[in-house]
Amino acid sequence: CETCSKEAAKYRCPRCMKYSCSLLCVKKHKLALSCNGVRDKTAFVPVNEFTDLNLLSDYRFLEDVGRTADAAARHCIVHSPATKRLLYCLRNKARGCNIELKTLPVGFTKRRENSTTFNSMENKFYWHLKLIFPHCHAEYTLKGVPDDKTLADILKPYIDPVESDPVVCQRLKIYTASPQSDVRILMKIENRNRNSVRYNELDASRSLLDNLKGKVIIEYPTLFVVLKTLKNDMVVLGQ
């Protein structure tokens, strides 16, 4: 068992392939790794291990995708003038802030989950924001984040040793135990070739809006919180 290392393993997780000995260890590993236990139908399979079963699984997955896309395309709300007008207004306001905001076609997950809004009375964006902590394999989604909030304040509930939630702090202890000067906030640069992925390094002391200016955003910002000593595989533009 890869959780308790005491008993002989009886089960293997279809999602992350971790071995477990009991229901208790299965629940523990799901909690520790944020694993849902559902097999990843899009996981990479080497050609030399590819079987007829994998081919059948891929075929059924494509059928499911086709049905979902067709159902989404038929939904009346998607094609309503109000929805299109709202997206146009959102992109136009972002352009006025020197942000190139791009929206995905109907049916994409990011399009469906995006909750970004613009408050005309306050002249302010309230962003849908995703935080990824790669060293702990953790992701958190924030909704309604005001654009004038600094990145440092956004991260306080997660990596601040004093103000962070105890459960979150325990999960992200590699961050809370490290000096704050070692924490780096990166955002992937869009519209680049897959073999030349680069990141922009953001300034934690500045507001979210200031950091997004001059950037291309697809639906909503996704920020990678990394440690300076461990970000070897994430190349910052210009380095």
C-alpha angles and dihedrals in degrees: 000000000000092000105051100011089212110091132048112268117253103169137046122204111239090212107047100010093235116155119234135181103205146008090264092056090045090056092045093052091047090053095045096047099030087239119164094198093234116130114253104237091192097051116132116260119190115238093242089057096043112118138178088264090059090049091051091048091052091048092052091045091055090049090053091049091050092052093047093048092048092050091049092048090053095051110116096214092060093061097040116125090233092060093048091046091051093052091047090051091048093051091044093052090048090051088054088058091050092255120130102216116189125191125207126230120268115284098039116122095231091052091051097047098040111115099173114144137178120223108212093192092057094030087227139128121231103202133209101225135188122202119199122193101191097183090062097032089238131143130187129186121211125193129201097015108172113234093230093061115106120239090238090059091046091055097044096089088055112038106014107111092217107032101035123104110264094233093047091043091055092050092047096039093131087065098041091048092053124081112267088235089067094058115102127187115211134182124197116246108235128218096038129126115271091242093055105050112169135177136214116226112226129211112244092201093059129075124267090248093053091050093050096051113113092015134115112237122192106207096315139356120273113198124198113209109203140164119247093233095050105041096090094128094049109078117204116217110265096022 
